[in-house]
Short mmCIF file of C-alpha atoms and ligand atoms in Angstrom, two decimals:
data_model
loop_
_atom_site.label_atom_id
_atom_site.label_comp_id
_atom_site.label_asym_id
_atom_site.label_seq_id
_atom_site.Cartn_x
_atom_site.Cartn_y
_atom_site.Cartn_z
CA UNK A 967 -26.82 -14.29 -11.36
CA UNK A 968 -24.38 -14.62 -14.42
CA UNK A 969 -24.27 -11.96 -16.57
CA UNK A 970 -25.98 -8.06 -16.16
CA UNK A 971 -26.33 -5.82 -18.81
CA UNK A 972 -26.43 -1.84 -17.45
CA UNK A 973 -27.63 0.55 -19.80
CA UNK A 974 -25.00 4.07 -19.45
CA UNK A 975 -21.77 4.57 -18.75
CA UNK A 976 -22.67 7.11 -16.24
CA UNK A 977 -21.18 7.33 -12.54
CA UNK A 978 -24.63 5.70 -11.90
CA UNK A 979 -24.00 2.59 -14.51
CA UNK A 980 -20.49 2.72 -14.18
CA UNK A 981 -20.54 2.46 -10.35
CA UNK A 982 -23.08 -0.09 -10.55
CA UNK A 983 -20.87 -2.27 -12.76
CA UNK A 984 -17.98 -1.83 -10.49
CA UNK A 985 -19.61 -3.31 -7.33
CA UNK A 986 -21.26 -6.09 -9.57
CA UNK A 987 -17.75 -6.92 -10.57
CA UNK A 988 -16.69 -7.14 -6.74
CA UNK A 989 -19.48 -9.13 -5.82
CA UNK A 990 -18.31 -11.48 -8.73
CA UNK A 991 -21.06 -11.10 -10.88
CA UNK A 992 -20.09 -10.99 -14.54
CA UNK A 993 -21.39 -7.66 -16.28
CA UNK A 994 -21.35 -5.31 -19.43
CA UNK A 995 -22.06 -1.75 -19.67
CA UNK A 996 -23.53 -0.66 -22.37
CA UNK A 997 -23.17 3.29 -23.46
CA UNK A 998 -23.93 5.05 -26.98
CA UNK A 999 -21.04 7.15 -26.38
CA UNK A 1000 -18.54 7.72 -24.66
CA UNK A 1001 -18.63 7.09 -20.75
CA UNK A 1002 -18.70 9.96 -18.61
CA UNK A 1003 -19.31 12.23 -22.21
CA UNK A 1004 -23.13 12.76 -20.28
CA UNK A 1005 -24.13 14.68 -17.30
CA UNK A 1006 -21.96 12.73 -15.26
CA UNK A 1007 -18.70 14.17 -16.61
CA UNK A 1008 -20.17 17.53 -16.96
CA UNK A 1009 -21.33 18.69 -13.28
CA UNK A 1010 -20.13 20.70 -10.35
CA UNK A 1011 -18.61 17.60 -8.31
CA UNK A 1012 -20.80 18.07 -5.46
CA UNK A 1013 -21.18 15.36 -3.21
CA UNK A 1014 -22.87 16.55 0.14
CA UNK A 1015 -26.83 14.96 -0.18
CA UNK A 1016 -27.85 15.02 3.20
CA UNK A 1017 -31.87 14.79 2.49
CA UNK A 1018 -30.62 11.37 0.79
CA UNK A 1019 -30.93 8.34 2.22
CA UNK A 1020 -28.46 7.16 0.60
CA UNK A 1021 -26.25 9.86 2.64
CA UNK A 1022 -24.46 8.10 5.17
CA UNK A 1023 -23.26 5.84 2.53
CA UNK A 1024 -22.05 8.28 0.37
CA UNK A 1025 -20.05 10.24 2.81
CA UNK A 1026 -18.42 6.64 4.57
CA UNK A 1027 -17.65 5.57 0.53
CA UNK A 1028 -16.25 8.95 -1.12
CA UNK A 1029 -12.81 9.35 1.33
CA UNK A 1030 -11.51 5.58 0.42
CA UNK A 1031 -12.89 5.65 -3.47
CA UNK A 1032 -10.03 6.35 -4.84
CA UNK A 1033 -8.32 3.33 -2.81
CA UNK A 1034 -11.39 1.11 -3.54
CA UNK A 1035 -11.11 2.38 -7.39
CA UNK A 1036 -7.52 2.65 -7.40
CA UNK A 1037 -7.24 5.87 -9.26
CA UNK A 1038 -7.83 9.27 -7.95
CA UNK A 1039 -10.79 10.74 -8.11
CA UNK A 1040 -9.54 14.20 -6.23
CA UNK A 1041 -12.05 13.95 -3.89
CA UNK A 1042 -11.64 16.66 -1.15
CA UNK A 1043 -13.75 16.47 1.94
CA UNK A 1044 -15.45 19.21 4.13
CA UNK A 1045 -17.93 22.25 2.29
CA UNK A 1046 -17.99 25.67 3.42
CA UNK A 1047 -21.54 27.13 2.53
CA UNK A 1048 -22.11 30.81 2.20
CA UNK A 1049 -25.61 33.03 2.70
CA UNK A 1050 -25.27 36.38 1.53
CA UNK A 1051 -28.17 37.60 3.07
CA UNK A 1052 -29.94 36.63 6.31
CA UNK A 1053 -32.55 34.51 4.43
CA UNK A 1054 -29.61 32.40 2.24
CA UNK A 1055 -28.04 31.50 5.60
CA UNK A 1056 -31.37 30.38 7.08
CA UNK A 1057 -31.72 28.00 4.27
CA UNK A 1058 -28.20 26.91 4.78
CA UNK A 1059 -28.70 26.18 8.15
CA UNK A 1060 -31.92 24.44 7.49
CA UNK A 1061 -30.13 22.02 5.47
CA UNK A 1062 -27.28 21.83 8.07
CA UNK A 1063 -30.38 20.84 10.93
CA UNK A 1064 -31.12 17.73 8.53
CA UNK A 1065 -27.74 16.60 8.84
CA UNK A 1066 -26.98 17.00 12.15
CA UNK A 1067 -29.73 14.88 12.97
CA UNK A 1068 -28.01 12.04 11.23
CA UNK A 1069 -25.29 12.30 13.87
CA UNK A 1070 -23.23 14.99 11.14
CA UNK A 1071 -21.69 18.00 12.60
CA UNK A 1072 -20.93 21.29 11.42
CA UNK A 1073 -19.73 24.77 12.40
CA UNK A 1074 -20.93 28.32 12.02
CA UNK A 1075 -18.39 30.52 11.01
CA UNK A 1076 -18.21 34.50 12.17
CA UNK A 1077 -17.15 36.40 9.63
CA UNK A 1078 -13.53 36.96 10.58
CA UNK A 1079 -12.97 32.90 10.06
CA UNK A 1080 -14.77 33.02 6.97
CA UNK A 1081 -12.35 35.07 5.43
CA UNK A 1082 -9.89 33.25 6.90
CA UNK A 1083 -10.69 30.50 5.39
CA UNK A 1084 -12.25 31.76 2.49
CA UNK A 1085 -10.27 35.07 1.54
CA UNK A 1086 -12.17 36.42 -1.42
CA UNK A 1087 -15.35 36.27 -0.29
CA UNK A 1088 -17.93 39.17 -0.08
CA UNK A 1089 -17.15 41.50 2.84
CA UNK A 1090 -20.98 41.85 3.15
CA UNK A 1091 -21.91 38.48 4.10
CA UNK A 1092 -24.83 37.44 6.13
CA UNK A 1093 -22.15 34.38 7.33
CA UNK A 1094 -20.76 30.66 6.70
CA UNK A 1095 -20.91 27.35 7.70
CA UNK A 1096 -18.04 24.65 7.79
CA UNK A 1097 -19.70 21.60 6.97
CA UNK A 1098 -17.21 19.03 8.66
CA UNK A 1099 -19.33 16.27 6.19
CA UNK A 1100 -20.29 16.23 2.45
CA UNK A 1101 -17.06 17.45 -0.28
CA UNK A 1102 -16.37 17.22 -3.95
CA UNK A 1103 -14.78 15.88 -6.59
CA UNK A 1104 -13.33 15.97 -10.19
CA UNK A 1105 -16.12 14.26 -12.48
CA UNK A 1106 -13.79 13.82 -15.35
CA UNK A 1107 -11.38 12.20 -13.15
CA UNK A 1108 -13.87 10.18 -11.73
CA UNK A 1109 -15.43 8.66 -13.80
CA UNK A 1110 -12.47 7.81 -15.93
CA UNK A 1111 -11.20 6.48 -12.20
CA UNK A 1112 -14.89 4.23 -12.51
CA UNK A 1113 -14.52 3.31 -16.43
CA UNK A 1114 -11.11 2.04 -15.77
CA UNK A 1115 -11.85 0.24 -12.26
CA UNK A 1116 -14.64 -2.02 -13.97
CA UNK A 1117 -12.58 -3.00 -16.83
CA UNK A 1118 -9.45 -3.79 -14.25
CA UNK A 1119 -12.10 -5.99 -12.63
CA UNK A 1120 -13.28 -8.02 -15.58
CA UNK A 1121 -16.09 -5.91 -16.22
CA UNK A 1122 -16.89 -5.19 -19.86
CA UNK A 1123 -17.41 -1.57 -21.09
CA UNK A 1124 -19.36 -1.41 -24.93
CA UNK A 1125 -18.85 2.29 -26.22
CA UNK A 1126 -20.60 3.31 -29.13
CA UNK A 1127 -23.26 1.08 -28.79
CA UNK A 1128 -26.77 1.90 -28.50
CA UNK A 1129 -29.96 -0.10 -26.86
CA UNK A 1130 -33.22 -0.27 -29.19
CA UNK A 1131 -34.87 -2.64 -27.07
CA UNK A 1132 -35.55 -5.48 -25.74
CA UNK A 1133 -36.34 -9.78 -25.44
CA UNK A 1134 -38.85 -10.98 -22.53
CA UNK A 1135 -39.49 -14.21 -22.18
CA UNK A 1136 -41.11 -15.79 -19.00
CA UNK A 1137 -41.70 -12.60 -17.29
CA UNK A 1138 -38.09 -11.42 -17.49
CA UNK A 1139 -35.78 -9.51 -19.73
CA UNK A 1140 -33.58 -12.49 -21.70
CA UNK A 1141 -31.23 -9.89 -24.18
CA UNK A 1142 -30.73 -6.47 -24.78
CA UNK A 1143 -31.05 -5.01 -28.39
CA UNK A 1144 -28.33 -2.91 -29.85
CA UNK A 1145 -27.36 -1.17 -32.79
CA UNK A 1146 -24.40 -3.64 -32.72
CA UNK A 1147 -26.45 -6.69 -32.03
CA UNK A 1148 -27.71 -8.52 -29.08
CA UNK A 1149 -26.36 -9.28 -25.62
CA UNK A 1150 -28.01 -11.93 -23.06
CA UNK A 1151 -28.25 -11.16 -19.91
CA UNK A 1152 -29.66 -12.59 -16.27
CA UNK A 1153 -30.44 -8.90 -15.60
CA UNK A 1154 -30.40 -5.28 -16.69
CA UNK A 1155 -29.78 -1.89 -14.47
CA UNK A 1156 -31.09 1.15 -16.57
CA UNK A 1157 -28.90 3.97 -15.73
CA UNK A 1158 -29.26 5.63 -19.20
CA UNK A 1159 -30.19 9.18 -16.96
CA UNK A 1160 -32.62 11.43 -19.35
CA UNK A 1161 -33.09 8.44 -21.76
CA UNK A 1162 -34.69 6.22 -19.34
CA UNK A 1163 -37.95 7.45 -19.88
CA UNK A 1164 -37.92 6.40 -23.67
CA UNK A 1165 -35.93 2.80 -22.71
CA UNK A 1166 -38.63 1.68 -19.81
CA UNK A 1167 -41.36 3.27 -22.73
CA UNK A 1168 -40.31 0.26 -24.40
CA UNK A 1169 -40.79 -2.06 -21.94
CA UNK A 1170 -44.35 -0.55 -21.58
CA UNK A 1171 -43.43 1.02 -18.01
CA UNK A 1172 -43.64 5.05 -17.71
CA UNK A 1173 -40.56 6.80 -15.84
CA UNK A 1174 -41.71 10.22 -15.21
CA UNK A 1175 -38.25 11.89 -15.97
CA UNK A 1176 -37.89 15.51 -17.21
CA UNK A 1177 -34.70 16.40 -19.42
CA UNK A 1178 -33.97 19.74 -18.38
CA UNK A 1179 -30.33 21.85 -19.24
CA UNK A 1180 -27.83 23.24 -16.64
CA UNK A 1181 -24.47 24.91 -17.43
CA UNK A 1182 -20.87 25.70 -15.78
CA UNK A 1183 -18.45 28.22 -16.24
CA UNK A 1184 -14.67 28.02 -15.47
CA UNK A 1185 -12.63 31.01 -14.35
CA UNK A 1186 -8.85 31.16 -15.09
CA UNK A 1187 -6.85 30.07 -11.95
CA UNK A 1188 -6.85 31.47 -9.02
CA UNK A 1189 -4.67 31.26 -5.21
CA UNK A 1190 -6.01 28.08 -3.43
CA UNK A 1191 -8.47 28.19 -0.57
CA UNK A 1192 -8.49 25.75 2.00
CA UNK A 1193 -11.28 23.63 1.39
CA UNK A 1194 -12.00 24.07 -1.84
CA UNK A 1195 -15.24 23.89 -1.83
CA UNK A 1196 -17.15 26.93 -1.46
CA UNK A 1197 -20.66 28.22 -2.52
CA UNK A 1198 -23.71 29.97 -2.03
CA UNK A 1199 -25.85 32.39 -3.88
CA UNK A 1200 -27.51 30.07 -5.97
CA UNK A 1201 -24.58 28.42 -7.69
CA UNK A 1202 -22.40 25.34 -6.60
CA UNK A 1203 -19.01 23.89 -7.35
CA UNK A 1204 -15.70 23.39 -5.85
CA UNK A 1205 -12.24 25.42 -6.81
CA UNK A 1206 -10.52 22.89 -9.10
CA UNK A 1207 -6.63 21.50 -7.53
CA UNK A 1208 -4.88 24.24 -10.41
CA UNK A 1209 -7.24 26.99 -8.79
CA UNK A 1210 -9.93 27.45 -11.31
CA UNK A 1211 -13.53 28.35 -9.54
CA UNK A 1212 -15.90 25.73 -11.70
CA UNK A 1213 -19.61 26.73 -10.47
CA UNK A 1214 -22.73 26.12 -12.29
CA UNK A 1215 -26.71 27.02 -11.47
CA UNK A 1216 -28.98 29.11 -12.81
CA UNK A 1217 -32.60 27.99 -13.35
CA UNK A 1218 -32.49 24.21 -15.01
CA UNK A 1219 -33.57 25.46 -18.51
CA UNK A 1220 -36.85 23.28 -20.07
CA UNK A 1221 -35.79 23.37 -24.14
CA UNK A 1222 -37.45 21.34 -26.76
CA UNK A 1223 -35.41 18.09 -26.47
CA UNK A 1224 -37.76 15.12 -28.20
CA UNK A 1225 -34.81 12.41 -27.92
CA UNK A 1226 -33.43 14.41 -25.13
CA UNK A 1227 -29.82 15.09 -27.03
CA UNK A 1228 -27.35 17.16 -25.48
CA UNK A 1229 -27.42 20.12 -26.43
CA UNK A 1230 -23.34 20.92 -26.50
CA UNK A 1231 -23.77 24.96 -26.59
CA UNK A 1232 -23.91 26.55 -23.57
CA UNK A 1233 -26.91 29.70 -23.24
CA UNK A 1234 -25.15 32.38 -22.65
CA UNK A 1235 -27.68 34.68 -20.43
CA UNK A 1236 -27.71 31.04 -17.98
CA UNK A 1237 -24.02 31.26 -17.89
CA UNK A 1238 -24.02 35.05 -17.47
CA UNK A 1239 -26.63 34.83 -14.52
CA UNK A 1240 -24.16 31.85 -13.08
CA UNK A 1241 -21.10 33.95 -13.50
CA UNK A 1242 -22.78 36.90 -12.11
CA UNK A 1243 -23.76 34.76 -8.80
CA UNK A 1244 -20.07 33.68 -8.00
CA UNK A 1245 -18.80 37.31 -8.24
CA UNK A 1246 -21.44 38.68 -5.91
CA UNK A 1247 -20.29 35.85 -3.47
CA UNK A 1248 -16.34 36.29 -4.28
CA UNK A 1249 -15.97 40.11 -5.24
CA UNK A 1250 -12.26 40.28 -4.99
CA UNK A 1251 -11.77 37.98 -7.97
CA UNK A 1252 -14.86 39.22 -9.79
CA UNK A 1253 -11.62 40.76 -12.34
CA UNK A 1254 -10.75 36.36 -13.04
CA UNK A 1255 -11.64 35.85 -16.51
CA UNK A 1256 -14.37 33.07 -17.35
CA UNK A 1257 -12.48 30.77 -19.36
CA UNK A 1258 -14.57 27.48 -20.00
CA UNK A 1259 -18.10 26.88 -19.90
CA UNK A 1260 -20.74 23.97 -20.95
CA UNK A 1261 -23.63 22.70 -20.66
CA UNK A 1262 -25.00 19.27 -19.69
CA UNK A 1263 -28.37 17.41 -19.81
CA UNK A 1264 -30.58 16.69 -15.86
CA UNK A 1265 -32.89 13.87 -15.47
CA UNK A 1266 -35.64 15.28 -13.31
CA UNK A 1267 -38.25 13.52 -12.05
CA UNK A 1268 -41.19 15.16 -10.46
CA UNK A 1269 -40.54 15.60 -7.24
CA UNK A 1270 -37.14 15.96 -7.20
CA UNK A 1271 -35.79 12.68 -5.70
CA UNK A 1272 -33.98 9.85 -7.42
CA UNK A 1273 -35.95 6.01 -8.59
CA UNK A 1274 -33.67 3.29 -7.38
CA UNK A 1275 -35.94 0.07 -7.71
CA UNK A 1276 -36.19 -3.32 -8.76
CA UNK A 1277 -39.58 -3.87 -10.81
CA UNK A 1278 -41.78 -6.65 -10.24
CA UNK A 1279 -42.87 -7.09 -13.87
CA UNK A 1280 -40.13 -7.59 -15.46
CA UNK A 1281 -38.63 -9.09 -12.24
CA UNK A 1282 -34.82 -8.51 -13.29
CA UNK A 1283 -35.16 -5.16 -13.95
CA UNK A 1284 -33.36 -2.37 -11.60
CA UNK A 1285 -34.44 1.72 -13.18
CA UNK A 1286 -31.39 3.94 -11.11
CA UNK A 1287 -32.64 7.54 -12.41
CA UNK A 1288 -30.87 10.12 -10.16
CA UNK A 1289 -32.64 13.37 -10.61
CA UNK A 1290 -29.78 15.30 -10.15
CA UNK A 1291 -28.04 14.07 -7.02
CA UNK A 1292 -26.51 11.45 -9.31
CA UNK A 1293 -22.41 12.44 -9.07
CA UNK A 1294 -22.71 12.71 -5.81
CA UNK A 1295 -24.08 9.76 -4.58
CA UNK A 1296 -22.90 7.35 -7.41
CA UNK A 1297 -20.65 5.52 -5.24
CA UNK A 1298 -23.35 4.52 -2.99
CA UNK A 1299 -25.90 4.28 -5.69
CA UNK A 1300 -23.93 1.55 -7.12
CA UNK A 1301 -23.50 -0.22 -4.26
CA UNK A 1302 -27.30 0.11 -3.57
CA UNK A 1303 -27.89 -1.17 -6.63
CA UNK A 1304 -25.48 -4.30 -7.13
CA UNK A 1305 -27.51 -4.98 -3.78
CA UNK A 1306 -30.90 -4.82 -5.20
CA UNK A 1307 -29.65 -6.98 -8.36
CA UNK A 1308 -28.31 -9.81 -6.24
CA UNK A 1309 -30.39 -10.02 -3.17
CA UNK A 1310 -33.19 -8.08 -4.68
CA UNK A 1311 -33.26 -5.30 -1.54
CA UNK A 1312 -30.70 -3.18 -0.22
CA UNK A 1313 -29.32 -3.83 3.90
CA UNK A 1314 -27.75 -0.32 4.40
CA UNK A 1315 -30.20 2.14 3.30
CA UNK A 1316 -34.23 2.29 3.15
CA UNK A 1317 -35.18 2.69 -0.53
CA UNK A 1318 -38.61 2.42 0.11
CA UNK A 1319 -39.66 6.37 -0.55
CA UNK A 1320 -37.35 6.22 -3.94
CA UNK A 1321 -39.65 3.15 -5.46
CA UNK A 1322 -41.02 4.26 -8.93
CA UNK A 1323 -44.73 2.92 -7.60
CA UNK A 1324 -44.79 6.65 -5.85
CA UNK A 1325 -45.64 7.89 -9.18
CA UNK A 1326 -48.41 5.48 -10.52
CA UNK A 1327 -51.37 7.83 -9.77
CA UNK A 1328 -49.35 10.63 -11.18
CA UNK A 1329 -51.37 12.81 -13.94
CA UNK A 1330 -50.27 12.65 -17.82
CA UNK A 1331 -49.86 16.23 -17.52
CA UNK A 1332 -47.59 16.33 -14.68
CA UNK A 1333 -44.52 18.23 -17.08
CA UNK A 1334 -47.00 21.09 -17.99
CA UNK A 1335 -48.79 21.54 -14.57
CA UNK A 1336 -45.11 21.68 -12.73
CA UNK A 1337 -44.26 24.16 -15.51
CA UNK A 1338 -41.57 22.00 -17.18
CA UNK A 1339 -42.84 22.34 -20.15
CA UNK A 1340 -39.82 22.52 -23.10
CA UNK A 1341 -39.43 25.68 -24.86
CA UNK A 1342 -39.98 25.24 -28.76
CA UNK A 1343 -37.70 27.15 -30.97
CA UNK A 1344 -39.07 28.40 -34.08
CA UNK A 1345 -37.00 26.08 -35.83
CA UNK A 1346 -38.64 23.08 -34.11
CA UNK A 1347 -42.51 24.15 -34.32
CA UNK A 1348 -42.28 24.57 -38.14
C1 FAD B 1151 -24.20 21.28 -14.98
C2 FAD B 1151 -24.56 20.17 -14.03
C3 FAD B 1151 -24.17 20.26 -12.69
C4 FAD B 1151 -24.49 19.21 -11.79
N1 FAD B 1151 -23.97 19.24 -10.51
C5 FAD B 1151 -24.09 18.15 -9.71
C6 FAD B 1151 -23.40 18.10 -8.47
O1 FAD B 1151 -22.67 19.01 -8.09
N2 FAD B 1151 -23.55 16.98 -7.71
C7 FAD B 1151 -24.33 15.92 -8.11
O2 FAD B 1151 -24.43 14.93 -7.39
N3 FAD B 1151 -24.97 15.93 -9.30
C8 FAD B 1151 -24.86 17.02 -10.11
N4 FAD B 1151 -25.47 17.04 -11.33
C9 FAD B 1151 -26.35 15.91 -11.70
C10 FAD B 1151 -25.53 14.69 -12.07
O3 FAD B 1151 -24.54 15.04 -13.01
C11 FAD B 1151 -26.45 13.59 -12.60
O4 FAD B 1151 -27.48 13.33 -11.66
C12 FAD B 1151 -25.66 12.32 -12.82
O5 FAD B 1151 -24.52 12.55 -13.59
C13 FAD B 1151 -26.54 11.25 -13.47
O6 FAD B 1151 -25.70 10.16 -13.76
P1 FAD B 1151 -26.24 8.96 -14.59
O7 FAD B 1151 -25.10 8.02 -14.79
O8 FAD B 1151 -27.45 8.42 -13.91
O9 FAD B 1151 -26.72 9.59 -15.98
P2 FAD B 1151 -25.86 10.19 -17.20
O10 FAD B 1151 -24.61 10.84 -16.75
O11 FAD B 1151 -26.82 11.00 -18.00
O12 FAD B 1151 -25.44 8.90 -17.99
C14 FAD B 1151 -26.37 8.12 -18.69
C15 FAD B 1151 -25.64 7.46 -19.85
O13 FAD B 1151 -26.54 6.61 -20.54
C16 FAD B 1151 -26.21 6.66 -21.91
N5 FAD B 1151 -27.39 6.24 -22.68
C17 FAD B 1151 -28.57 6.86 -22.79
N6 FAD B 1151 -29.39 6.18 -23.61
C18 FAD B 1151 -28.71 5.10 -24.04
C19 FAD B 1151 -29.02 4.02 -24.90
N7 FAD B 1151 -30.20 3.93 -25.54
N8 FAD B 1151 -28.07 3.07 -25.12
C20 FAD B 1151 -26.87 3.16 -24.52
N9 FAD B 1151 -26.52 4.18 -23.66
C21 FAD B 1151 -27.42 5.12 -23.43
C22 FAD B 1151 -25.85 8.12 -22.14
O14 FAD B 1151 -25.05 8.28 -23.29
C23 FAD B 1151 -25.12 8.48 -20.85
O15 FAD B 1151 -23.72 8.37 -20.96
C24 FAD B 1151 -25.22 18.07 -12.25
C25 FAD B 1151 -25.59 17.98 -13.60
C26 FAD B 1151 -25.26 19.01 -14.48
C27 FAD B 1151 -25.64 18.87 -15.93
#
């Protein structure tokens, strides 16, 4: 293998690139903006995907990535989860059962240690749960950390440069099309998150991938918990090193989005309903002001879990669409992936239930009969 082209400068491209460069495989990434300008730079910093399994990877990668990257990432481990009511901490614990069973350990937390550890959180809470796995980190700093990691490796990083398509020759992809010419390549990894579906379109291969729109909100800073990394309610996120509570949620939001562009406003009864959620959970600072907010674009697919696969026709093709576990688990997602480029399967993880082949009886319909169907604006329909 000499040279790989990946498509987005995402934490899913990006960390791709940076364990082809380690395995000494020459590679360029390929972004139409800016990396990290996408979802990946724009999301709560969770990394705690224990119905993954590409889990136990993630949580042995994430405490040395900033050694392995050499930059800091600001990864913090350990989660505290909150249920406000009975029901949210059965759900909590449901998730905590899955984990355990993968040899993870965590502990319930009676509501004087909760506030211990947690001091503004609602007096009237069902209860908590230390996760003692799974923890966050700063997606700006992250994937600046990636961006600068591949280039320090002798990776190459193409901003401003979009793909239009595609050579085949022989069964296999030869060069990659761009608005700033063509690149040759041995292989390509699409990581291009909601634009995959239109880039595999025009290799004649459907990706069922939804765009749908989440947002965050910021509060001014506030005294440091212990962990950091708090949530419940509905809405995740992690209190930033200065203090500020960054949490986002709401419902994803299906808009009109043909080319699936980011929409850069955020919509303000989501980030209302998201705001709302952390102040229920942390009363005593409901007074913080909300001082950023934003809004970023989720690959979906339909049933929630990510495609990490190398096609059979073309054979040097590897799709990596995350469906929204992507920050997460982007530093074992790339290693998966370099994996599956090089020795065309991965030995630490069983991919087989993310394949894309899971899909291939799936109807045409499949956005409109899981209700994702995009909301037209009047502007739009006319
Ligand atoms: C508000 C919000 C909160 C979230 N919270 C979390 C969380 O806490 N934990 C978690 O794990 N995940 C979270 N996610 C999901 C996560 O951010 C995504 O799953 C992940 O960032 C996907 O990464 P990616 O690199 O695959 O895609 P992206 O970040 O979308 O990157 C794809 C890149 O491809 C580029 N591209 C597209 N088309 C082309 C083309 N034709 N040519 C060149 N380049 C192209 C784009 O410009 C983009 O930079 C959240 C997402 C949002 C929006």
């Amino acid at each position: 293998m000499s040279h790989v082209v990946v498509i987005g400068g995402g934490a899913t491209g990006l960390s791709t690139a940076f364990w082809l460069r380690r395995a000494g495989v020459a590679v360029t990434v390929i972004e139409k903006g800016i990396v990290g300008w996408e979802a990946s730079g724009r999301n709560g910093g969770g990394a705690t995907h224990a119905v993954s399994p590409l889990f136990a990877e993630e949580q042995r990668l994430w405490p040395m990535m900033d050694d392995l990257l050499g930059y800091p990432t600001e990864y913090q481990r350990q989660r505290i989860r909150i249920g406000l009511s009975r029901q949210q901490l059965d759900l909590i614990l449901e998730g905590v059962t899955i984990a355990r069973k993968q040899g993870f350990t965590a502990q319930e937390l009676d509501n004087k240690f909760l506030r211990e550890l947690v001091p503004f959180v609602s007096e009237h809470a069902a209860g908590g749960v230390l996760l003692e796995y799974g923890g966050h980190a700063n997606p700006q700093r992250t994937l600046q950390a990636y961006a600068w990691a591949v280039q320090d490796h002798g990776g190459t990083i193409q901003q401003h440069t979009t793909v239009t398509g595609f050579d085949q020759a022989g069964g296999n992809i030869t060069a990659v099309r761009t608005d700033q010419g063509t690149f040759g390549c041995d292989a390509v990894v699409m990581a291009a998150g909601p634009h995959t579906a239109q880039l595999a379109a025009k290799l004649g291969i459907r990706v069922p991938v939804a765009a749908a729109r989440a947002e965050m909100v910021v509060t001014e800073p506030l005294p440091l918990i212990r962990f950091g990394g708090a949530d419940g309610n509905g809405v995740y996120g992690r209190q930033t090193l200065r203090g500020n509570l960054a949490y986002g949620g709401g419902p994803h939001e299906w808009i009109d989005l043909p080319d699936a562009t980011t929409p850069r406003a955020v919509n303000s009864p989501v980030m209302q309903s998201v705001a709302k959620r952390v102040f229920e959970l942390f009363p005593k600072v409901a007074h913080a002001r909300v001082i950023r907010s934003w809004a970023g674009v989720i690959e979906n697919t339909p049933d929630g879990r990510p495609i990490l696969d190398r096609l059979t026709g073309p054979d040097n093709l590897v799709i990596a669409s995350m469906s929204s576990v992507g920050f997460g688990l982007s530093p074992a997602t790339g290693h998966a992936v370099e994996q599956l480029v090089t020795q065309g399967k991965c030995d630490f993880a069983d991919l087989s239930q993310l394949k894309l082949s899971r899909f291939d009886t799936l109807a045409p319909d499949w956005q409109e009969a899981a209700g994702w169907v995009p909301w037209k604006s009047e502007e739009s329909a006319a």
